[in-house]
XYZ file of C-alpha atoms in Angstrom:
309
model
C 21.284 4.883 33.387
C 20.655 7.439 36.235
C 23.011 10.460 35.479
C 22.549 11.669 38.613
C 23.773 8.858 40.797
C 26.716 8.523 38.580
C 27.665 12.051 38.917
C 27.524 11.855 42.700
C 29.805 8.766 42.176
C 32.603 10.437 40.223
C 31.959 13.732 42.399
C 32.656 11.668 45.534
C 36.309 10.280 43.250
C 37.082 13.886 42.630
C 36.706 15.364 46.237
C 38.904 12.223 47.314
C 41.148 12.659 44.451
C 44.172 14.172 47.183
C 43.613 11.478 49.677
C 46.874 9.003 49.154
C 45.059 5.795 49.911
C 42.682 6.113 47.424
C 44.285 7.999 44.422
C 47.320 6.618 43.674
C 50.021 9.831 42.161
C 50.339 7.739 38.874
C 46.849 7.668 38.227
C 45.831 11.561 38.994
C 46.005 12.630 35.721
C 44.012 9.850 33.964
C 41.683 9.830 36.859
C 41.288 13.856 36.328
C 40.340 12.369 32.210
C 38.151 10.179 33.593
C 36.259 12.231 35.587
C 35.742 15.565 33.848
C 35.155 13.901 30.439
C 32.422 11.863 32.308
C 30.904 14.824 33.756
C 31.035 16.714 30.285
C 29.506 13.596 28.790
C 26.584 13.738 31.275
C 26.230 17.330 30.576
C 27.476 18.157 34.238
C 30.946 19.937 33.585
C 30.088 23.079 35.425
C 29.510 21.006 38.610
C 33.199 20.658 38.978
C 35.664 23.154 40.168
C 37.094 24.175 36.701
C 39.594 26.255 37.898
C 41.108 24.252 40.475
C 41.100 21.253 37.550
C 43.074 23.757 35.212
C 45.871 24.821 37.491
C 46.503 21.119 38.543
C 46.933 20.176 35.100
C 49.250 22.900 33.978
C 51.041 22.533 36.984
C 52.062 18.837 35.931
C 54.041 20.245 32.829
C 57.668 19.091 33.180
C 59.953 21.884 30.807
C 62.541 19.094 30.794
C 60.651 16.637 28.719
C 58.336 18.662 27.165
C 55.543 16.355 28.463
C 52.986 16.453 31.348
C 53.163 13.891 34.011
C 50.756 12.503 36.279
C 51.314 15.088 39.250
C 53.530 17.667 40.568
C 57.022 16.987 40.116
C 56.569 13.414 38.227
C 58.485 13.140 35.043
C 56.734 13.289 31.553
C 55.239 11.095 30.209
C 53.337 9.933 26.639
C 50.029 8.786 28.660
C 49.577 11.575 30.844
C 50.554 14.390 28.289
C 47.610 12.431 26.318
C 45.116 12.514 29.412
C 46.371 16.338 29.975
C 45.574 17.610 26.644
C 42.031 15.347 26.555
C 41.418 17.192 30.290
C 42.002 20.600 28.639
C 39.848 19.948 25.828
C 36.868 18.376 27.876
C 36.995 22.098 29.524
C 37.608 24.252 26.521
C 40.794 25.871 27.197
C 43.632 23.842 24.692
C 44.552 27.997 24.174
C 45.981 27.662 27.554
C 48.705 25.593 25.326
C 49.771 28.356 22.589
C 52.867 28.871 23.281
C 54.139 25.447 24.356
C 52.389 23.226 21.504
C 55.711 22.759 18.879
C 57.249 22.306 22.841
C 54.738 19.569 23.389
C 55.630 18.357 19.837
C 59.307 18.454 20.084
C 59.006 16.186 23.262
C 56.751 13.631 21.753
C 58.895 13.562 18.709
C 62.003 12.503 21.068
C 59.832 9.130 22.283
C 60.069 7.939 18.771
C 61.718 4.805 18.342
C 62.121 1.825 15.370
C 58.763 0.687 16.345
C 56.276 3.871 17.925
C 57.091 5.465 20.847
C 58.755 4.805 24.013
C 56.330 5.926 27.447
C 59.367 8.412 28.656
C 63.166 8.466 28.025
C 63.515 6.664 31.671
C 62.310 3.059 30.895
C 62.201 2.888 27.401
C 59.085 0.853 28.130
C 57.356 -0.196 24.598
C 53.320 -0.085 24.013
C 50.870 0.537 21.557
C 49.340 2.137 24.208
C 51.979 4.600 24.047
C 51.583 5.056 19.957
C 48.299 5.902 20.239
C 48.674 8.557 23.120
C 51.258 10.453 21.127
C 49.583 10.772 17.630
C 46.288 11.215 20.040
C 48.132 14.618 21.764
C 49.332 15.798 18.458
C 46.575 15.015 16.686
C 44.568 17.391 19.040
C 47.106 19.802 18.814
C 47.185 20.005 14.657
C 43.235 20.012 14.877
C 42.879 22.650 17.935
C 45.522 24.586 16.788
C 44.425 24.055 12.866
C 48.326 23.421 11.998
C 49.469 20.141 10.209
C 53.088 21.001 11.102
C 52.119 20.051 14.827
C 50.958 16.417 13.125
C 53.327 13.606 11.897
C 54.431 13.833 8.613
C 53.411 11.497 5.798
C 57.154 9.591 5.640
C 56.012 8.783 9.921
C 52.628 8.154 9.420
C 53.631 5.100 6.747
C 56.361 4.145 9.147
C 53.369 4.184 12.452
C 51.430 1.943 10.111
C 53.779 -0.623 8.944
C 54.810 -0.848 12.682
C 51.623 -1.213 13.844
C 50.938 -3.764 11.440
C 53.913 -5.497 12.285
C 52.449 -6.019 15.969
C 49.488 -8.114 13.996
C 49.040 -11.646 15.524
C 48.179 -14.935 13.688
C 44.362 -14.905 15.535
C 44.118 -11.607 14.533
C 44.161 -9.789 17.052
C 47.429 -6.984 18.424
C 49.688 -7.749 21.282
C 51.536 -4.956 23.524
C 54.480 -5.276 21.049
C 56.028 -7.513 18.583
C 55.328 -11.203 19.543
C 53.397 -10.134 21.999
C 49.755 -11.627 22.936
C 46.764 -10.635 21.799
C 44.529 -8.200 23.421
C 41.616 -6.101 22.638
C 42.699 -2.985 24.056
C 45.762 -3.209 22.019
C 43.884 -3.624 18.661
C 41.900 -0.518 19.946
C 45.034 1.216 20.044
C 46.490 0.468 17.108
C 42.874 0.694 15.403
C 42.655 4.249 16.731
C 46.107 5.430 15.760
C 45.513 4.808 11.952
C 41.904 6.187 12.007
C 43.245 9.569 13.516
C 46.275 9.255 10.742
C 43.202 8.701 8.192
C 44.589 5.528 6.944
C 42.148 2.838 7.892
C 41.872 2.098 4.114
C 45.809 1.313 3.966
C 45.272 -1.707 5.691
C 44.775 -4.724 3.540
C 41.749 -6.475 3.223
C 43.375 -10.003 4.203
C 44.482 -8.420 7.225
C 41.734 -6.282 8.203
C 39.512 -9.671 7.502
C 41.660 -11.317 10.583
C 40.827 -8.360 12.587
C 37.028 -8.608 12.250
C 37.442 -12.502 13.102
C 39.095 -11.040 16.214
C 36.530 -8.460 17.158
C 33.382 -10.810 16.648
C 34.409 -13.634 18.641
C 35.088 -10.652 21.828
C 30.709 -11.509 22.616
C 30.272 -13.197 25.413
C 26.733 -15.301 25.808
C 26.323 -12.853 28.717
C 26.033 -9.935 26.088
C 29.411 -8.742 27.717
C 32.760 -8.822 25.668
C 36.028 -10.574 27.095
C 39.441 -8.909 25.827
C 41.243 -12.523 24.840
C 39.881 -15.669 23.969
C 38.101 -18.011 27.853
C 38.471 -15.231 29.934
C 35.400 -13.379 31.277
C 33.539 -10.600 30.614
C 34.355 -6.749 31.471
C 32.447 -3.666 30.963
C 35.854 -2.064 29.958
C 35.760 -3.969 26.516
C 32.889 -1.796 25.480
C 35.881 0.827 24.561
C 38.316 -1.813 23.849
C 35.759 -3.664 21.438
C 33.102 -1.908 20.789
C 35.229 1.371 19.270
C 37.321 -0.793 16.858
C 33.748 -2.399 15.886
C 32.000 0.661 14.911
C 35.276 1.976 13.403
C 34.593 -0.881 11.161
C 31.015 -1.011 10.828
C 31.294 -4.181 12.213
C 27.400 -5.562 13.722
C 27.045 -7.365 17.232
C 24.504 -7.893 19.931
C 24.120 -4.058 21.194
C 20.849 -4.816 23.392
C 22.438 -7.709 25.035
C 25.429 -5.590 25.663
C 23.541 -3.150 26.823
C 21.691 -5.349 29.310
C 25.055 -6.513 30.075
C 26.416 -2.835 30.906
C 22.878 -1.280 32.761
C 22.969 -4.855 35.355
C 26.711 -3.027 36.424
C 24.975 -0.046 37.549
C 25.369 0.880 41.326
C 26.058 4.145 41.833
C 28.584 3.736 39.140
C 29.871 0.840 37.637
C 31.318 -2.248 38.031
C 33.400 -4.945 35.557
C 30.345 -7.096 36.503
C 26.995 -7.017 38.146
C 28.583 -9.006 41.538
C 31.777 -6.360 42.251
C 32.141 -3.006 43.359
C 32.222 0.165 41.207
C 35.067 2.114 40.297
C 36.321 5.168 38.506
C 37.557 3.124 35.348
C 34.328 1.225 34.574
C 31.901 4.014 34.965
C 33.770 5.990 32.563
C 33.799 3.346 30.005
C 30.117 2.539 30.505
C 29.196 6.379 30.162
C 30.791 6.572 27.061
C 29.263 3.497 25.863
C 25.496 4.678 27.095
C 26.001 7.897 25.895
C 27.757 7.369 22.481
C 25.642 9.331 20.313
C 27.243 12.596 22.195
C 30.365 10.802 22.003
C 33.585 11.217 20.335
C 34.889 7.493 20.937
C 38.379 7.460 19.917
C 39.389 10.294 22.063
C 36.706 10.005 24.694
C 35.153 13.442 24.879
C 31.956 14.687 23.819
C 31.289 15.078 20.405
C 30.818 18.413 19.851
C 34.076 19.082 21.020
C 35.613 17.937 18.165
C 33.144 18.941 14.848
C 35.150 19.690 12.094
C 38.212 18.043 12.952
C 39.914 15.513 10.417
């Protein structure tokens, strides 16, 4: 991988990161994730504005949910309070959130519903992805913070789990929801939320026997993995698959994949070797490349993160 040219890629993202037509305001805040944890990842933080990145992100706090948003003036919401507190992190300065974090708490704690957590009190939309970026947020606040009051307790970490479990398909695999169809990056959500609960060994072997069935048959014969059964390959799924399969110590074909991942290279990277690069992919594929410096689950550099449980 050349570091350099993919630094210059998400650079060239960043400094267009105010232009309308090619930053949506939805996706400023996960692009800001995106980009800075890349850059940390590459060991090329300092060649970003940090300031500049710090006051947009505490700018996006919204007092009347107790969440960040995307941008100025949005409403809160679970994702981006996720993306703001893995931002902050990436650039050392969580502290910046001392005397808001049982704030930041108290409004993830009011998105909990029968089966996770509702994205914002608005649509009452339901997601796994939304599970996993609330216990994400607080579990970087108990860990950053070093207070398990600011965590779930154990009564809503056994009620997460069964509900999680409960979102379990017959292949295997996790849909969105209850009923819902299976997808990879739903596993890795679900997957993630119980390892940062610490309860991977609560699930039972019959079940977490479907799950590996799931994972394995993700390789495509282009070294790639897919995300559901006859559809093609993406470099995303080497977060979507490949965390949940080295959560579980699960082998595959990592030099194909990796031959797979390197033939995406342009600059950044693409889904595939015949389409243009993007923001999303190159992130993936960084983390992917450069996993041994890697916290996976939360997508920062590892370092960032010794010591926590």
């Amino acid at each position: 991988m050349d570091h350099e040219k993919v630094f210059e890629y998400i650079k060239y993202v960043f400094d267009d990161a105010n232009d309308e037509f090619k930053t949506a305001q939805y996706m400023k805040m996960f692009s800001l994730h995106m980009i800075t944890s890349t850059a940390s990842v590459l060991g090329m933080i300092d060649r970003l504005p940090r300031q500049p990145i710090l006051d947009f992100v505490m700018s996006c706090y919204d007092e009347r949910t107790k969440l960040f948003s995307a941008y100025y003036g949005g409403d809160g919401h679970i994702l981006y309070t996720f993306n703001a507190l893995t931002t902050l992190l990436t650039l050392n300065s969580l502290d910046t959130l001392k005397d808001i974090a049982f704030d930041l708490k108290s409004g993830i704690q009011a998105l909990q519903h029968e089966f996770g957590y509702y994205g914002d009190l608005i649509l009452f939309e339901v997601d796994s992805r939304f599970v996993m970026s609330a216990i994400g947020s607080l579990y970087i606040l108990k860990n950053h913070f070093k207070n398990d009051s600011l965590f779930l307790s154990e009564s809503e970490q056994t009620h997460i789990l069964t509900a999680l479990l409960q979102q379990l398909n017959p292949d295997g695999g996790f849909g969105a929801s209850i009923g819902q169809e299976s997808h990879a990056a739903n596993l890795y959500c679900a997957l993630c939320s119980v390892k940062m609960m610490g309860k991977i060994n609560q699930i039972p072997s019959q079940v977490m026997n479907r799950i590996r069935f799931y994972l394995i048959q993700r390789q495509t014969a282009s070294g790639g993995f897919n995300g559901r059964p006859e559809k093609q390959q993406d470099t995303c799924y080497v977060n979507w698959c490949g965390v949940p399969l080295k959560i579980l110590g699960l082998k595959f074909a990592e030099e194909q994949l990796k031959k797979f991942v390197l033939s995406c290279q342009d600059g950044g990277f693409a889904d595939r070797p015949e389409d243009e690069v993007d923001l999303f992919h190159t992130h993936f594929c960084c983390l992917y490349l450069m996993e041994d410096k890697v916290e996976r689950v939360l997508g920062v550099r590892a370092d960032l993160v010794e010591g926590w449980k």
